[in-house]
Amino acid sequence: MRVRIKDIAERAGVSTGTVDRVIHNRGNVAPRVKEHVEKVMIEMGYKRNIIASTLAYNKVHRIAALIFEQNDPYWHQLYQGIERAQEATQHYGVTIDAFFGDQSDPEIFAQLAREILDSRPDGVLVAPLFLKQGIDFIQQCHKRSIPVAIINTQVPKSKALCYIGQDSYQSGVIAARLLNFGMKRKATVLLLNLDPGPANAQHLVDKERGFRSYFTTIEGKCINVISENFEHFNDRKALNQRFLEILEEHPDLTGVFVTNSRAYKLLDAVEQKYFENLVIVGFDLVSPNIHNLKSNKINFLINQNPSLQGYLGVINLVNHLILRQEVSPIQYLPLDIVVRENCDYYTRSSVSFPSVVF
Amino acid sequence: MRVRIKDIAERAGVSTGTVDRVIHNRGNVAPRVKEHVEKVMIEMGYKRNIIASTLAYNKVHRIAALIFEQNDPYWHQLYQGIERAQEATQHYGVTIDAFFGDQSDPEIFAQLAREILDSRPDGVLVAPLFLKQGIDFIQQCHKRSIPVAIINTQVPKSKALCYIGQDSYQSGVIAARLLNFGMKRKATVLLLNLDPGPANAQHLVDKERGFRSYFTTIEGKCINVISENFEHFNDRKALNQRFLEILEEHPDLTGVFVTNSRAYKLLDAVEQKYFENLVIVGFDLVSPNIHNLKSNKINFLINQNPSLQGYLGVINLVNHLILRQEVSPIQYLPLDIVVRENCDYYTRSSVSFPSVVF
DNA sequence: TTGTCGAATGTGTGCGCACACAAAATGAAA
DNA sequence: TTTCATTTTGTGTGCGCACACATTCGACAA
């Protein structure tokens, strides 16, 4: 049988109230008594019964999540992870409010951040897509002693509780390694940002650094890395035109690395025949990408596991807030290499989320 | 606020005792009353408060785990996962007894199985390495209404609660795909079982089937697949000799697929120079393998994630026993492709096991 | 009508803990 | 010494549920 407060109290010759005060550091305990009780607790190996504790607290913990539009498949997956965590933690009195920003509008992000701060949540989960506004928000939370779990985009030197996501630099390295597999001695590879641009998005910069660095280390090959930012990724005509220009400029192009989940946009915009000799590496198991992976148009996808990011973000907040556990500040998720043959096992959600807390 | 039994009772005009009887199907409730209470429960969206329920049950759930020697790195990792699950679920009154078998002795397995049955556990976790003895054990548990979670080795048509592990067939396919990357038009590949043999181990058979099937589907290549069982994998001299024989026989050998976690045994036994033009694919992130991966001697490892198997096995039993959740009968873990560049992210255990149940 | 027996229903207690409140001890001032 | 404020310690209640036990009801026979 586990040791209870009552057992400690008996052995120490005090009441349960006193033991309670010692455990919670409520003060008003004679120093000598406190010391003694602490000794007995260690001796008997007391561990708080989280079940009973949670029940007695009878408190609601509100977590606010600042993420992005649900109609983007990537963010939708992330939100699903959060919902799963919500289910898993509801018994502990956790409620989650999600706020959905706009990927192309930092101002909306800042506005939502203000709303969240006004609502005084117990914990915050944030994807700080915009570096400046993100840092500011995290700072404000820190000032109010609200723990913050960061996902998706790592913010250096932040005062957050933890970061959960990938090592962007290394994901660039992996992408390079994958492109390198079938590559000739001399070739050109394209790094393509289908994104508003790396100006305010550090992870794109990191990916490029990792990508380029890999090609400088390999021996016996001479790879020319070119990079391109293409902001209006929904304009298929323009994207098609630009890509054909690049192809013409670089007839030895053998690989394309799309730095986010939008590889499918490229494949949608440009005629199939141009890809026949190209290796394509992209990110994320969103359905249009999976479709292209299965029909051999995309060769590799790197899984960022957004749903796990959302799930673990919440779980870590709960671990901190309720279970009062140590939370490790940087939790890099694996860089899953996904090909046609192992794709299905990553998309089944039944496994990745254990239905159990602690 | 969540709906409580008390709320249901009030609204239905009965006592909490009656509601309790309805919830637990204890009988002795007038049919009309039962129906009414059920209706009110649905109306108000009642959900059992697992925290309070667990506390009130005040029951110890004993889980027995039948696994294998701890001094093998693979099984050691699996045991670590079980220990982690033990920590995570101790608050729910779960205790775990581990029984360690011998990989080369089915009789010990059977003996331990008997011991476990005698101890009348509430749930069983088993790695049925030996098909016959495994099926028998699962059968016996079923007869005694003890739920069984199977890990590591899938047992077809078993009456177990669930299987958690890899799809062996598909892992063979992936291995073939990985060997195929750098492969010439015409070549020989070796499938090597460093194991007592596939006689009683279905997963080895499945892996070979998957492996061979891949090479029959690819076009434009002519790959010769040879397979070899080598039981005395600890006899370095013999292993070296046999491997050199194979090399001599097949000068066009370009790839080796070691079907379990013992790829490092081959590299230990044979001189390095013979591997220079060989692609090696193995299983599992055990430290001698990782070492060889980092020094580029092993090219790919497929991660079977034994620790996650152990962890999820326990978690699923808990989900079934305590949380009374539906458990999906087949839970294939991803076939992680591990190379030098993403290896580290798989070996960090901080992430894969969320510290939270439900 | 009363008594009986089984079914139906209600009540009370404890699980281990958090916290409010009551009680006792201490110590300083009168 | 008494008084009173302050610190220290003890007690009781509730969190939501499971379950044992107490009570009431209803049908039927005597």
PDB file of C-alpha atoms in Angstrom, chain A residues 177, chain B residues 264 267 280-282 284-302 337-344 346-347:
ATOM      1  CA  ARG A 177      20.715  13.758 -47.574  1.00  0.00           C
TER       2      ARG A 177
ATOM      3  CA  TYR B 264      26.380  -5.315 -35.338  1.00  0.00           C
ATOM      4  CA  LEU B 267      30.141  -6.160 -38.520  1.00  0.00           C
ATOM      5  CA  ILE B 280      23.645  -2.752 -44.774  1.00  0.00           C
ATOM      6  CA  VAL B 281      20.116  -2.513 -43.436  1.00  0.00           C
ATOM      7  CA  GLY B 282      19.322  -3.647 -39.927  1.00  0.00           C
ATOM      8  CA  ASP B 284      16.758  -1.235 -33.960  1.00  0.00           C
ATOM      9  CA  LEU B 285      18.591   1.547 -32.243  1.00  0.00           C
ATOM     10  CA  VAL B 286      20.603  -0.531 -29.844  1.00  0.00           C
ATOM     11  CA  SER B 287      23.903   1.058 -29.016  1.00  0.00           C
ATOM     12  CA  PRO B 288      26.245  -1.176 -31.003  1.00  0.00           C
ATOM     13  CA  ASN B 289      24.061  -0.584 -34.041  1.00  0.00           C
ATOM     14  CA  ILE B 290      23.979   3.139 -33.487  1.00  0.00           C
ATOM     15  CA  HIS B 291      27.710   3.146 -33.245  1.00  0.00           C
ATOM     16  CA  ASN B 292      28.000   1.447 -36.613  1.00  0.00           C
ATOM     17  CA  LEU B 293      25.405   3.747 -38.100  1.00  0.00           C
ATOM     18  CA  LYS B 294      27.316   6.840 -37.055  1.00  0.00           C
ATOM     19  CA  SER B 295      30.536   5.516 -38.488  1.00  0.00           C
ATOM     20  CA  ASN B 296      28.767   4.793 -41.764  1.00  0.00           C
ATOM     21  CA  LYS B 297      29.145   1.048 -41.566  1.00  0.00           C
ATOM     22  CA  ILE B 298      25.437   0.457 -41.272  1.00  0.00           C
ATOM     23  CA  ASN B 299      23.492   2.543 -43.770  1.00  0.00           C
ATOM     24  CA  PHE B 300      19.950   2.200 -42.482  1.00  0.00           C
ATOM     25  CA  LEU B 301      18.251   1.020 -39.361  1.00  0.00           C
ATOM     26  CA  ILE B 302      14.567   0.365 -39.069  1.00  0.00           C
ATOM     27  CA  ILE B 337      13.764   4.870 -41.260  1.00  0.00           C
ATOM     28  CA  VAL B 338      16.832   5.863 -39.309  1.00  0.00           C
ATOM     29  CA  VAL B 339      20.015   7.194 -40.852  1.00  0.00           C
ATOM     30  CA  ARG B 340      23.002   8.868 -39.329  1.00  0.00           C
ATOM     31  CA  GLU B 341      21.454  12.312 -39.616  1.00  0.00           C
ATOM     32  CA  ASN B 342      18.203  11.683 -37.753  1.00  0.00           C
ATOM     33  CA  CYS B 343      19.341   8.990 -35.357  1.00  0.00           C
ATOM     34  CA  ASP B 344      19.716  11.173 -32.292  1.00  0.00           C
ATOM     35  CA  TYR B 346      14.905   8.727 -31.985  1.00  0.00           C
ATOM     36  CA  THR B 347      17.132   7.821 -29.099  1.00  0.00           C
TER      37      THR B 347
END
